[in-house]
Coordinates of C-alpha atoms in Angstrom, one line a residue:
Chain A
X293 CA 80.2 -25.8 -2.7
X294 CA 82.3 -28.0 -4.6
X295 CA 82.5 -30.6 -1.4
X296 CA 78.9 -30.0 -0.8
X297 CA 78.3 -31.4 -5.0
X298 CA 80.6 -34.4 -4.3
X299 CA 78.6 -35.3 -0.9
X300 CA 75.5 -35.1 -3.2
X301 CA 77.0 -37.4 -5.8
X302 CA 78.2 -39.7 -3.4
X303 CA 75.0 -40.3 -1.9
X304 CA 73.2 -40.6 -5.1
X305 CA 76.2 -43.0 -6.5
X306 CA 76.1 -45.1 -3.8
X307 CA 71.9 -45.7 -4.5
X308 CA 72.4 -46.4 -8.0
X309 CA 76.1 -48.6 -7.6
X310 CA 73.3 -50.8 -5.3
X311 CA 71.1 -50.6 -7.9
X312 CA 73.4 -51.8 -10.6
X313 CA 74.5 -54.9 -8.4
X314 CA 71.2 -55.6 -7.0
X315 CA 69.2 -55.2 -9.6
X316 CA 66.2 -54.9 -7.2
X317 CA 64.4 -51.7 -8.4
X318 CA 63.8 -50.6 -11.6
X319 CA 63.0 -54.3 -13.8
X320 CA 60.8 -54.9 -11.0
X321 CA 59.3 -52.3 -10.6
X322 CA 58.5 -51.7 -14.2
X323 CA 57.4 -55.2 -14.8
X324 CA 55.0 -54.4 -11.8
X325 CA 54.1 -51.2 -13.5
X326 CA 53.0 -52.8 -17.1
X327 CA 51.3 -55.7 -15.5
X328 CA 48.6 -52.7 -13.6
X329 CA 48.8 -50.1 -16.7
X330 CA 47.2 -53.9 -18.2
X331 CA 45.1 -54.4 -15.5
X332 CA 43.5 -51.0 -15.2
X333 CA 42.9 -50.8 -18.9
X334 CA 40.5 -54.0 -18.3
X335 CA 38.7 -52.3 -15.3
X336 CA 37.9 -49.3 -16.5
X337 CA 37.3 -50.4 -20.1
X338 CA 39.8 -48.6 -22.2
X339 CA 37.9 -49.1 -25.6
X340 CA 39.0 -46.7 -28.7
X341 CA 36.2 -43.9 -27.8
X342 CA 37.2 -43.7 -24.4
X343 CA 40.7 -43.6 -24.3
X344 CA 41.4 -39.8 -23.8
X345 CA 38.7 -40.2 -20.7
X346 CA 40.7 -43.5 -19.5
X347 CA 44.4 -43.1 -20.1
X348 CA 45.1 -40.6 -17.8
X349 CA 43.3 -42.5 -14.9
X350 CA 45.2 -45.4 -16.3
X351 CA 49.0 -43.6 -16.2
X352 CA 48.3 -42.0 -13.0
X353 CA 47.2 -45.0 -10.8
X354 CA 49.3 -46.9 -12.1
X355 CA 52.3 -43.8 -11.5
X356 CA 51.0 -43.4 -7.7
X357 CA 51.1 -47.3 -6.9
X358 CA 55.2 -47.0 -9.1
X359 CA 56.1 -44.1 -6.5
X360 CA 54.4 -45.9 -3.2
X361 CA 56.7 -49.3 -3.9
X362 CA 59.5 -47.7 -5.4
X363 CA 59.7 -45.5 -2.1
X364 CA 59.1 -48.6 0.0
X365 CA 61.8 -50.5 -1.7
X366 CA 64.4 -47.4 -1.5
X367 CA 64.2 -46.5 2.1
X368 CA 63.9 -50.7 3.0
X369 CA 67.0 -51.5 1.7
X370 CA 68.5 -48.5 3.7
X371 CA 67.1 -50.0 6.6
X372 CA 67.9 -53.8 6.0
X373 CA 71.4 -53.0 5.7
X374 CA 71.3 -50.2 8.5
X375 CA 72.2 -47.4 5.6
X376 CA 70.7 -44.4 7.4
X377 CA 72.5 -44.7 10.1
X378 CA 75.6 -44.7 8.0
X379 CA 74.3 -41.6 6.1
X380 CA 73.5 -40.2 9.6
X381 CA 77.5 -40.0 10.8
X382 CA 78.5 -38.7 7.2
X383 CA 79.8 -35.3 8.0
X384 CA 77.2 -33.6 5.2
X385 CA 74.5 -31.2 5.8
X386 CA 71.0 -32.9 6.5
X387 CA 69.4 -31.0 3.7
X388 CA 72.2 -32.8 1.5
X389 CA 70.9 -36.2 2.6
X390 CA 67.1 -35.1 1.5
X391 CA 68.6 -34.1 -1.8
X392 CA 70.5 -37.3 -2.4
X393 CA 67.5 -39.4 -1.6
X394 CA 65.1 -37.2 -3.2
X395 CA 67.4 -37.2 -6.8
X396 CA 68.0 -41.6 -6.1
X397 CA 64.1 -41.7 -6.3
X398 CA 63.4 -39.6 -8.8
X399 CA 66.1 -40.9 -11.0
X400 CA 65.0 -44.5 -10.5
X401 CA 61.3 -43.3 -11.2
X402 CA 62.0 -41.7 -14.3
X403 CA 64.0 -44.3 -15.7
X404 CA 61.2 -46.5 -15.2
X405 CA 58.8 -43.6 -16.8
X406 CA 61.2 -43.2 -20.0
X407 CA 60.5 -47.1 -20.6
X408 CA 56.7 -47.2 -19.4
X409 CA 55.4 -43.9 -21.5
X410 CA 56.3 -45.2 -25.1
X411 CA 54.5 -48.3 -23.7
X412 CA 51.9 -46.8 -22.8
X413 CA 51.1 -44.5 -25.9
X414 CA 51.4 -47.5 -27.5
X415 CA 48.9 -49.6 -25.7
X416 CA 46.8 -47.0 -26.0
X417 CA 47.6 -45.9 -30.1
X418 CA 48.8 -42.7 -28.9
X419 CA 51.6 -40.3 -30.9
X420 CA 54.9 -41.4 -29.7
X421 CA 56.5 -38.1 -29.2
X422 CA 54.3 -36.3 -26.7
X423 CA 57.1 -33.8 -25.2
X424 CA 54.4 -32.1 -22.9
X425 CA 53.5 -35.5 -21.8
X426 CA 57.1 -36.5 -20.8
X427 CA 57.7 -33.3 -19.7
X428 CA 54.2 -33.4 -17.1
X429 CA 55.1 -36.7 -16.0
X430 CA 58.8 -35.9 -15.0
X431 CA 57.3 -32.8 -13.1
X432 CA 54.6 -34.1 -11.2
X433 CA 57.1 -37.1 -10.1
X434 CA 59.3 -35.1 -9.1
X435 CA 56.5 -33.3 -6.7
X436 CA 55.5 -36.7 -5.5
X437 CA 59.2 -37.7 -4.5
X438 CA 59.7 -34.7 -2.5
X439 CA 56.4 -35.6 -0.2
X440 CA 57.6 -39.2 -0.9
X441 CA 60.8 -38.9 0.6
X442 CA 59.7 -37.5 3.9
X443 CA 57.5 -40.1 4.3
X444 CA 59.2 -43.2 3.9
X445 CA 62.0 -41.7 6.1
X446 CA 59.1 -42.0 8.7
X447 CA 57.4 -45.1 7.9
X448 CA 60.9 -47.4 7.5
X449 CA 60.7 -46.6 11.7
X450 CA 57.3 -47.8 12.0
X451 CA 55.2 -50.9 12.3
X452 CA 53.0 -52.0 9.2
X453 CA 55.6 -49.9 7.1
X454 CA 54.1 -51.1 3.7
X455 CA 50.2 -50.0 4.5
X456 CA 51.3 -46.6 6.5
X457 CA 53.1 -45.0 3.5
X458 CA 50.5 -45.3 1.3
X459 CA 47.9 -43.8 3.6
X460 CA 49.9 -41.4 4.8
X461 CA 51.0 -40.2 1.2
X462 CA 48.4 -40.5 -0.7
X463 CA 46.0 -37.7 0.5
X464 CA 49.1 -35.5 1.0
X465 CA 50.5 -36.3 -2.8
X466 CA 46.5 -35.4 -4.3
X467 CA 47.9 -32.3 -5.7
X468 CA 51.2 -33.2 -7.6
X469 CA 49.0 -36.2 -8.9
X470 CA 45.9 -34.4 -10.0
X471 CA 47.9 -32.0 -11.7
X472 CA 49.6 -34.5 -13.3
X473 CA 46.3 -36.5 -13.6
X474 CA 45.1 -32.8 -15.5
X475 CA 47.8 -32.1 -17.9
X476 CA 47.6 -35.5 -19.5
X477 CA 43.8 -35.4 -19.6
X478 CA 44.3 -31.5 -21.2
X479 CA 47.3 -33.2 -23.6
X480 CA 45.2 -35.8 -24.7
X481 CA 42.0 -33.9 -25.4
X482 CA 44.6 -31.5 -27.5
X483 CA 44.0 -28.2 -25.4
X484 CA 47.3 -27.1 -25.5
X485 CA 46.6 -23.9 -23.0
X486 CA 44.8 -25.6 -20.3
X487 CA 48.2 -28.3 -20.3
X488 CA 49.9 -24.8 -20.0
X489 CA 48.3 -23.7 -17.4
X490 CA 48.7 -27.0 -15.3
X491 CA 52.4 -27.3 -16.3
X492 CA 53.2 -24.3 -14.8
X493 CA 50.5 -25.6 -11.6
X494 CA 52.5 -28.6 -11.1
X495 CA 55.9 -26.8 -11.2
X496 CA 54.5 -24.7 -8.3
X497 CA 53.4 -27.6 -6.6
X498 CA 57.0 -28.9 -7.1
X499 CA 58.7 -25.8 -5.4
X500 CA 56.4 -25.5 -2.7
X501 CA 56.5 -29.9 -1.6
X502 CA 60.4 -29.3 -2.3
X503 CA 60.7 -26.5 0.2
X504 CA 58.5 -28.1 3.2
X505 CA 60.0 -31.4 2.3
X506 CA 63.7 -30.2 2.8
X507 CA 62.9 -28.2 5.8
X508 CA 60.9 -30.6 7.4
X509 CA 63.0 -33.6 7.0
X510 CA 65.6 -32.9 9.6
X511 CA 63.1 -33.3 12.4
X512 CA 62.3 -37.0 11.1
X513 CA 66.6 -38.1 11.0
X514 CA 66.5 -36.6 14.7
X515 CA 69.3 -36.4 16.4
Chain B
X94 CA 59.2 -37.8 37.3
X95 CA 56.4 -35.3 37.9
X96 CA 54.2 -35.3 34.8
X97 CA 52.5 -38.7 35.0
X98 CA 51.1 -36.8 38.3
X99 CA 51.0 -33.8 37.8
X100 CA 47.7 -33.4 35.8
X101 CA 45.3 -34.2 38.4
X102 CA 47.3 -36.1 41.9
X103 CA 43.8 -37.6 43.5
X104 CA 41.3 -37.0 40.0
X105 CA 40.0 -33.8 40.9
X106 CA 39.1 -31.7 37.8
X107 CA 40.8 -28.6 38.1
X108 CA 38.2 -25.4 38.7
X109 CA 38.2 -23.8 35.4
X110 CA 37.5 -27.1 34.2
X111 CA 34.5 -27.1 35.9
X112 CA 33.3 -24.1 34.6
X113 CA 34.1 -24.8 31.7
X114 CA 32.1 -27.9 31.5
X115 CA 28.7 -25.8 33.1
X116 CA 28.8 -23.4 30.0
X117 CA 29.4 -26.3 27.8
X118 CA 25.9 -28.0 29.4
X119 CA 24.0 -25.2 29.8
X120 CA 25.3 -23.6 25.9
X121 CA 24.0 -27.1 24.5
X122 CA 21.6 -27.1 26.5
X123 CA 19.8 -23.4 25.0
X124 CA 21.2 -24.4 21.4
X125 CA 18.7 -27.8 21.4
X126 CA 16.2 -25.7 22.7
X127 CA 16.6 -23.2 19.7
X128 CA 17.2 -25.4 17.4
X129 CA 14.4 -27.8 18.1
X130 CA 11.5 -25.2 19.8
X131 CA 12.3 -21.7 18.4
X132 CA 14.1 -21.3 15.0
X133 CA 11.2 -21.5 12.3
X134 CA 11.5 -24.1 9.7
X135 CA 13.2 -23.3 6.0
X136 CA 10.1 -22.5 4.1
X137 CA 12.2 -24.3 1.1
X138 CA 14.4 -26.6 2.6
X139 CA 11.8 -28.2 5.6
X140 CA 12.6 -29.8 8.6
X141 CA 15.6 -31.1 7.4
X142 CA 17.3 -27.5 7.3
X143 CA 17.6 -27.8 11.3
X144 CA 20.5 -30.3 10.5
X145 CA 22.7 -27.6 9.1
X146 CA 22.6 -25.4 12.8
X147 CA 24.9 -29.1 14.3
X148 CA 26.6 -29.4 10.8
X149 CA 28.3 -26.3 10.6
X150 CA 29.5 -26.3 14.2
X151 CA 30.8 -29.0 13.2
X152 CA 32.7 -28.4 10.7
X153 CA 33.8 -25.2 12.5
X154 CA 35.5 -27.1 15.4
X155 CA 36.5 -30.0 13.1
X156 CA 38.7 -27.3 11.5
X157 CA 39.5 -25.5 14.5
X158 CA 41.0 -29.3 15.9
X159 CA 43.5 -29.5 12.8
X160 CA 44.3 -26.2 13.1
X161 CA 45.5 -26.9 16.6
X162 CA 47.1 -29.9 15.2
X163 CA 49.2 -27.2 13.4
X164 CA 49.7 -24.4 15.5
X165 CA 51.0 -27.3 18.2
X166 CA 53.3 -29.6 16.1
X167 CA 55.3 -26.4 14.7
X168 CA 55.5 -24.9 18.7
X169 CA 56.5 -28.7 18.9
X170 CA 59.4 -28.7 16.9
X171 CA 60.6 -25.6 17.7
X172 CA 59.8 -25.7 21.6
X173 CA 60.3 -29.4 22.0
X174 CA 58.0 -29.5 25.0
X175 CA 56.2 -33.0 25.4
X176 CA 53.1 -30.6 26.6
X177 CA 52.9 -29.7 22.7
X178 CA 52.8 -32.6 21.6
X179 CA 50.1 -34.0 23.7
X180 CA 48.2 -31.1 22.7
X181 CA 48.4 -32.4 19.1
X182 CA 47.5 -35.5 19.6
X183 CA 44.4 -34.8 21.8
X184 CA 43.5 -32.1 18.8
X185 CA 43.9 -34.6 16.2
X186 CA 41.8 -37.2 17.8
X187 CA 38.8 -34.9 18.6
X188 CA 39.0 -33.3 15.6
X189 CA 38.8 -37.1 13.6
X190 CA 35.8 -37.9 15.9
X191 CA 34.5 -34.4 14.7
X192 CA 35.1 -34.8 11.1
X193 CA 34.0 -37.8 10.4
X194 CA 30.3 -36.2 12.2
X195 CA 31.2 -33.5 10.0
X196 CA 31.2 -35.8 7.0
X197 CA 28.4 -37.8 7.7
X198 CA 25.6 -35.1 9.2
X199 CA 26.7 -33.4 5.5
X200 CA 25.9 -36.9 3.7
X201 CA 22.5 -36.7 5.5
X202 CA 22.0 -32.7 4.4
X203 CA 23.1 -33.6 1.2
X204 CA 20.8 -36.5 0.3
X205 CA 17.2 -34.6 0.4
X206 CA 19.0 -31.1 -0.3
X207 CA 20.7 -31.7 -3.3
X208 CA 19.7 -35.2 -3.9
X209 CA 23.2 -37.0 -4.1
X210 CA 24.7 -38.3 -1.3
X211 CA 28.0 -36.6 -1.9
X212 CA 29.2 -34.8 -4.6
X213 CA 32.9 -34.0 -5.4
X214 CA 33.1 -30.1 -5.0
X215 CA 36.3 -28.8 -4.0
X216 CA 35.1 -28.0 -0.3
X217 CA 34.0 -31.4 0.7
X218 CA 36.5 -32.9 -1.3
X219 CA 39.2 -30.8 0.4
X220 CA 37.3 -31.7 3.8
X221 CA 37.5 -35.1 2.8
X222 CA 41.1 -35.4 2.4
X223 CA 41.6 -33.1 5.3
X224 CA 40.1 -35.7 7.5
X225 CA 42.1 -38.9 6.1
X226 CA 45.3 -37.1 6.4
X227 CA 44.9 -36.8 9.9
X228 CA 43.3 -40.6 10.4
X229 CA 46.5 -41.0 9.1
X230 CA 48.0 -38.8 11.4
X231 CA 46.5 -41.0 14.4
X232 CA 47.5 -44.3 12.5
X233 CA 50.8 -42.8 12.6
X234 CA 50.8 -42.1 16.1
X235 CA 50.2 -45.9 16.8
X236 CA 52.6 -47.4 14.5
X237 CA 55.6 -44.8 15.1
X238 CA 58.1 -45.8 18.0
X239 CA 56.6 -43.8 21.4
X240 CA 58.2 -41.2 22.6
X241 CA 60.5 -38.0 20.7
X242 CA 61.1 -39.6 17.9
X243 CA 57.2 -41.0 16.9
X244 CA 56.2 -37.4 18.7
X245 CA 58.7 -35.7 15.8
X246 CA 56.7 -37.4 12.7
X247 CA 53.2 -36.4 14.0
X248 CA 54.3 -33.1 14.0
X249 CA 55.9 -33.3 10.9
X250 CA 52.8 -35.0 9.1
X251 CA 50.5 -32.1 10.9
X252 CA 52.5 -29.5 9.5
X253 CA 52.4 -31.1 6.1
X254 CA 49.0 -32.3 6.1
X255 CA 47.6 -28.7 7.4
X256 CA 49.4 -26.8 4.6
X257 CA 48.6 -29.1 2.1
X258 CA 44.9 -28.0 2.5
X259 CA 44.7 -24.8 0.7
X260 CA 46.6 -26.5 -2.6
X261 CA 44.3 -29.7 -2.4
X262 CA 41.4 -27.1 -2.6
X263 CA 43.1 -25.2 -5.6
X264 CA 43.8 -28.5 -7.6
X265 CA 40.0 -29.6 -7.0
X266 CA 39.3 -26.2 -7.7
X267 CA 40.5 -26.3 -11.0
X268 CA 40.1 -29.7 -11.9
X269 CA 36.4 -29.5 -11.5
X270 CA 36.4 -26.3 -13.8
X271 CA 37.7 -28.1 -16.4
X272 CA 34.7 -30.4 -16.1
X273 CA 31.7 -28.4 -15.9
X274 CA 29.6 -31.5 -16.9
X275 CA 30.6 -33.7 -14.0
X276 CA 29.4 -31.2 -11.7
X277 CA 25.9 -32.6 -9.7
X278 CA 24.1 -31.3 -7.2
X279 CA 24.2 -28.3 -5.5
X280 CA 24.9 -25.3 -7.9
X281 CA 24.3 -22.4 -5.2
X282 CA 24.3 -22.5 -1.7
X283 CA 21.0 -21.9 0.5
X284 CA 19.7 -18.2 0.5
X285 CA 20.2 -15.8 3.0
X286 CA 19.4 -16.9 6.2
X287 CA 16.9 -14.8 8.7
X288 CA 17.2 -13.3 12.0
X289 CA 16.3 -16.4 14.1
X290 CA 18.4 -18.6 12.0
X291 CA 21.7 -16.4 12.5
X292 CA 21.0 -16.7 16.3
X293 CA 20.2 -20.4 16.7
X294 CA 23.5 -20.9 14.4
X295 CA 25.7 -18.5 17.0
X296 CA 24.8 -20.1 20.2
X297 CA 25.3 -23.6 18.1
X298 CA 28.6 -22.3 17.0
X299 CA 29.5 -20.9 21.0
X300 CA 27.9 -24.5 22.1
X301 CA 30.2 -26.8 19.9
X302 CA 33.2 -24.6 20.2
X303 CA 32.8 -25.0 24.2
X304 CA 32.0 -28.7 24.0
X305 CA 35.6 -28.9 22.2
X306 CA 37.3 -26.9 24.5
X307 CA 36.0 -29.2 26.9
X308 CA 37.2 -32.5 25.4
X309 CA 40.3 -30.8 24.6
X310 CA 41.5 -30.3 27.8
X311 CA 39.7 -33.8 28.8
X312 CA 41.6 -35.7 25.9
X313 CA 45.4 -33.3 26.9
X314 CA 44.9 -34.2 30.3
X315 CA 44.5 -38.4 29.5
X316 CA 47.4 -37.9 26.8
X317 CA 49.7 -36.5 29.7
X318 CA 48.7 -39.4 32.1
X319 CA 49.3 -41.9 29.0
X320 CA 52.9 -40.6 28.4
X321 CA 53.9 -40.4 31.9
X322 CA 52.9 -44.3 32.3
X323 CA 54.9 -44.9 28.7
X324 CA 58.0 -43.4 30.6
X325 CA 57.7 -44.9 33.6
X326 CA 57.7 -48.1 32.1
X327 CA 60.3 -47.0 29.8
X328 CA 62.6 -46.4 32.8
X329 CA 61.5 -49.6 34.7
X330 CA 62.1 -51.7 31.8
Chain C
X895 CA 2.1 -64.7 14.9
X896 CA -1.3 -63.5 14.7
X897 CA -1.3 -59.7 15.2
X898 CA -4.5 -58.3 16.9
X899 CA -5.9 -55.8 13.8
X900 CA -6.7 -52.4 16.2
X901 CA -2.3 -52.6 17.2
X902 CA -1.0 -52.4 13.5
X903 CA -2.1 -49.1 13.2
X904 CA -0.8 -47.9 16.4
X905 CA 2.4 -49.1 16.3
X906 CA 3.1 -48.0 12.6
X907 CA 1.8 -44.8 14.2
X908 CA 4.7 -44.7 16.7
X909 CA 7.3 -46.0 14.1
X910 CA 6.7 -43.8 11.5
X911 CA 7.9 -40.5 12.4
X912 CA 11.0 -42.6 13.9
X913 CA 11.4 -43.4 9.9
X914 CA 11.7 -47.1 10.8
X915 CA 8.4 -47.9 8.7
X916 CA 7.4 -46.2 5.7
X917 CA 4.1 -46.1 4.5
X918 CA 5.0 -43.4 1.8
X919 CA 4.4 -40.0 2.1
X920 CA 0.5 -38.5 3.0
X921 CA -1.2 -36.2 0.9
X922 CA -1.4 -33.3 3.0
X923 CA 2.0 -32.1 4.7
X924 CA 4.5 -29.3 4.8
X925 CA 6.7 -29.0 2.4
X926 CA 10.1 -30.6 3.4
X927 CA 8.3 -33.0 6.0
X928 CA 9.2 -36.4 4.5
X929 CA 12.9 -35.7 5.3
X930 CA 12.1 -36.0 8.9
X931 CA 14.3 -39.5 9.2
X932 CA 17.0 -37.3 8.3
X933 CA 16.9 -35.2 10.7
X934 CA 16.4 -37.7 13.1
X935 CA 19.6 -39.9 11.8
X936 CA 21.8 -36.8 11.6
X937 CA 20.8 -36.2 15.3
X938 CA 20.8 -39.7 16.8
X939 CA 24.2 -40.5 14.8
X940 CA 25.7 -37.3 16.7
X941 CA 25.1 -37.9 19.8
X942 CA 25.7 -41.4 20.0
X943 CA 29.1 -41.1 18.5
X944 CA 29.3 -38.3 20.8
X945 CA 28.7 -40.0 23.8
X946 CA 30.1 -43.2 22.4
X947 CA 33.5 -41.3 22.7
X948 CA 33.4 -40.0 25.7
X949 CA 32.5 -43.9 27.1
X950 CA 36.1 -44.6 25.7
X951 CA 37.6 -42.1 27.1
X952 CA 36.5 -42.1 30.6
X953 CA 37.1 -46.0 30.4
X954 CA 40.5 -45.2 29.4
X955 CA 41.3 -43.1 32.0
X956 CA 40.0 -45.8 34.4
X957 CA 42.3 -48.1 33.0
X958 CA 45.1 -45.4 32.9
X959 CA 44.6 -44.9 36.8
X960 CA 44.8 -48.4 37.7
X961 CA 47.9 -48.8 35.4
X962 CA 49.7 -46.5 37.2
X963 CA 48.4 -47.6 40.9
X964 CA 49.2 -50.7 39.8
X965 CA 52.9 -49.7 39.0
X966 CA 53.7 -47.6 41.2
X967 CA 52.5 -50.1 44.1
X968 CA 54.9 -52.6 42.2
X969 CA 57.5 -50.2 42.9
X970 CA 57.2 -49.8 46.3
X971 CA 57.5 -53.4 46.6
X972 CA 60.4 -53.9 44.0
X973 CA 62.0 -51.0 45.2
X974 CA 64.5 -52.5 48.1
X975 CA 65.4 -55.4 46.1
X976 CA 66.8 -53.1 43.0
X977 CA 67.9 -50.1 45.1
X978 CA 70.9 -50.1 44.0
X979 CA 70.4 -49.5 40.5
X980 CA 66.8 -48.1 40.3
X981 CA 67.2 -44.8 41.0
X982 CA 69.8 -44.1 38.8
X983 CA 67.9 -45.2 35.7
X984 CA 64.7 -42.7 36.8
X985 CA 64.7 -39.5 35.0

């Protein structure tokens, strides 16, 4: 157990000790992330009245497009530098590996989230302190990392890497992001049960992507 | 390296193929001739009713394909025979060619039914997604390296995609619930159907389930040849 | 172009029911009729995609038959030349 913990940490240490050198994921991604929360708040209008009808359109693209790069860059620079294979003769369980990569992404994610939400409200004049809001957001990214991780693990070993994941993730990833898409919308309009009742959707979502995704990753390391 | 001969060694279609292929024919065949001379028209609906006795075979088989897709990638994984996953892959493409039919002969219902093109109930939203995850599926196939390891991730994304189904139809589900007011077109589906109608819809049903089975085995039987060229050019190389 | 008068009407007589002309829908028909295109799009579009696919596939299994002809009749002829390692790399 204890060996089992410091393989975990070792594999998510190692992601985030590149990180810290590199310092090719998160400022990019979040400057990439304001610049579309800006752009889609032009294209679909985001004026006063409409903003508890736009926001949540606005967060979520904008959350989905985070994820699709964020993934791409993660499993790219395992490739680059031939990482997985590394990972590959590491005497640790596969379903260790998922875990590491899955808590990397969703670590980088959030931390990208926890800068981008107060943003956001702001943008928008929403309350600061939205807990359910923070709380939604964390949840449905954590459902859209467990798909996401199985999917860049494919498409770093295929041609047109960049357009695959998206199409391939996208349709699969509908229901962590409409539940996400649904709590905010529920948060914003101040229904306080229906956000309930989608919290507690999304963290079923989250259980059941986390348990296909971590038995169904083994098959895509191979042998 | 038998399989690239295997399948048919001089082209011959194997016997039960060719029976197979008769009932297809002669099941179409009787279904046109019921769906076009017999059935009477929808006293509400019109002409444009007879669309719906192609559109739900459709759909049927469309379904039936993915569910292959399914049934074949776990055997896949578990099995690791190549047969399985040729089986997939021949599913998934049949059933693409189907769904997007599927899609489109529903447009065409939709349009003088309910008077929108398309509306986003959870059914033909879920049918929807259904179809691009295994568009994906094939882009998939054709970007992935050939062989195990691309055969592996087709099976894992027609696990994934399969299950993913029932929750992309709960999500909708709810989603649209919330927003009663978004909700155009059809609010009930078409009455009860008659006698006739149930009859020209089963032997539609028998027809397009046939005419798949028949592709199937056409498209498992091309996969098998393409593979055993892939290897033998593989072991050339 | 001059048209001759008496084969307008006869050809918008053919068309019509195809739904490639519209003249707008007469007075006096069953209910449902004017969605006869439809019908005839929904049909047309299956069966052409229909048969449209099975064209690709039997040209593909031309193609996959020559493929392999094609290779294995290389092989017959490459075969003496590489005999030495050949076989050992065929599964």
């Amino acid at each position: 157990m204890r060996s089992a913990l410091t393989a975990l940490w070792g594999i998510i240490w190692k992601d985030l000790l590149l990180e810290v050198r590199s310092k090719e994921l998160v400022l990019p991604l979040l400057v990439f992330v304001l610049a579309l929360v800006v752009l889609f708040s032009f294209a679909f209008e985001a004026r006063p009245a409409l903003v508890p009808l736009v926001a949540p359109g606005v967060l979520w693209s904008a959350l989905t497009f985070l994820g699709t790069l964020g993934f791409v860059r993660l499993f790219s620079l395992e490739r680059e530098q031939g990482g997985l294979e590394g990972l590959l003769t590491c005497p640790v369980p596969r379903s260790l590996i998922y875990a590491g990569k899955l808590l990397a992404g969703v670590l980088f994610l959030v931390g990208v989230e926890v800068v981008l939400l107060p943003i956001f409200s702001a943008l928008f004049n929403l309350p600061f302190l939205l807990p359910r809001l923070w709380l939604a957001t964390f949840l449905a990214t954590l459902g859209f990392c467990a798909v996401g991780v199985v999917f860049s693990a494919m498409a770093v070993h295929t041609r047109a890497r960049e357009v695959l994941l998206p199409v391939l993730f996208f349709p699969v990833a509908l229901p962590a992001i409409i539940a996400g898409l649904a709590t905010t919308s529920a948060i914003l309009k101040n229904e306080p049960e229906t956000a309930g009742r989608w919290l507690s959707l999304t963290l079923a979502f989250d259980i059941l992507y986390l348990v296909v995704g971590g038995a169904l990753f083994d098959y895509i390391l191979g042998e | 390296m038998p399989s690239a001969y295997d399948a048919t060694p001089s082209g011959a279609v194997p016997i039960w193929e060719r029976l197979l292929l008769g009932a297809t024919g002669s099941t179409l065949l009787a279904s046109l001739a019921l769906i076009f001379l017999w059935v009477p028209t929808d006293v509400n609906l019109g002409v444009v009713q007879r669309v719906f006795y192609f559109h739900v075979p459709l759909a049927w088989t469309a379904f039936l394909a993915f569910g292959i897709v399914f049934v074949a990638s776990i055997a896949y994984l578990w099995k690791g025979s190549e047969r399985w996953d040729s089986l997939a892959y021949a599913s998934a493409e049949i059933g693409v060619v189907l769904g997007a039919l599927m899609l489109a002969t529903g447009s065409i219902w939709a349009r003088p039914v309910w008077g929108v093109w398309w509306t986003w109930s959870p059914r033909l939203t879920t049918s929807l997604i259904l179809w691009l995850i295994y568009l994906g599926y094939l882009l998939l196939r054709a970007y992935a390296p050939k062989g195990p390891q691309g055969a592996r991730f087709g099976a894992v994304l027609g696990i994934i995609g399969f299950l993913d189904v029932p929750i992309v139809y709960l999500s909708v589900q709810w989603w649209r619930d919330l927003h009663p007011g978004q909700v155009i077109g059809p609010q009930a589906e078409p009455g009860a159907l008659e006698g006739p109608m149930v009859v020209t819809l089963l032997v539609s049903l028998l027809a397009f389930t046939l005419l798949f089975a028949s592709l199937l085995a056409f498209r498992y039987r091309l996969r098998r040849l393409e593979d055993g060229l892939e290897r033998m050019r593989y072991a050339r190389a | 172009m001059p048209v001759p008068k008496q084969t307008l009407p006869s050809v918008v007589a053919v068309l019509t029911p195809l739904g490639l002309v519209d003249l707008g829908a007469p007075p006096q028909q069953a209910p449902g009729e004017q969605f006869l295109p439809y019908l005839f799009v929904a049909f047309a579009l299956v069966w052409l995609v229909f048969f449209g696919y099975l064209f690709y596939l039997v040209r593909r299994q031309a193609d996959l038959r020559r493929d392999l002809e094609n290779l294995r009749r290389s092989q017959a002829e490459g075969e003496p030349s590489h005999s030495s390692h050949t076989p050992s790399r065929r599964e």
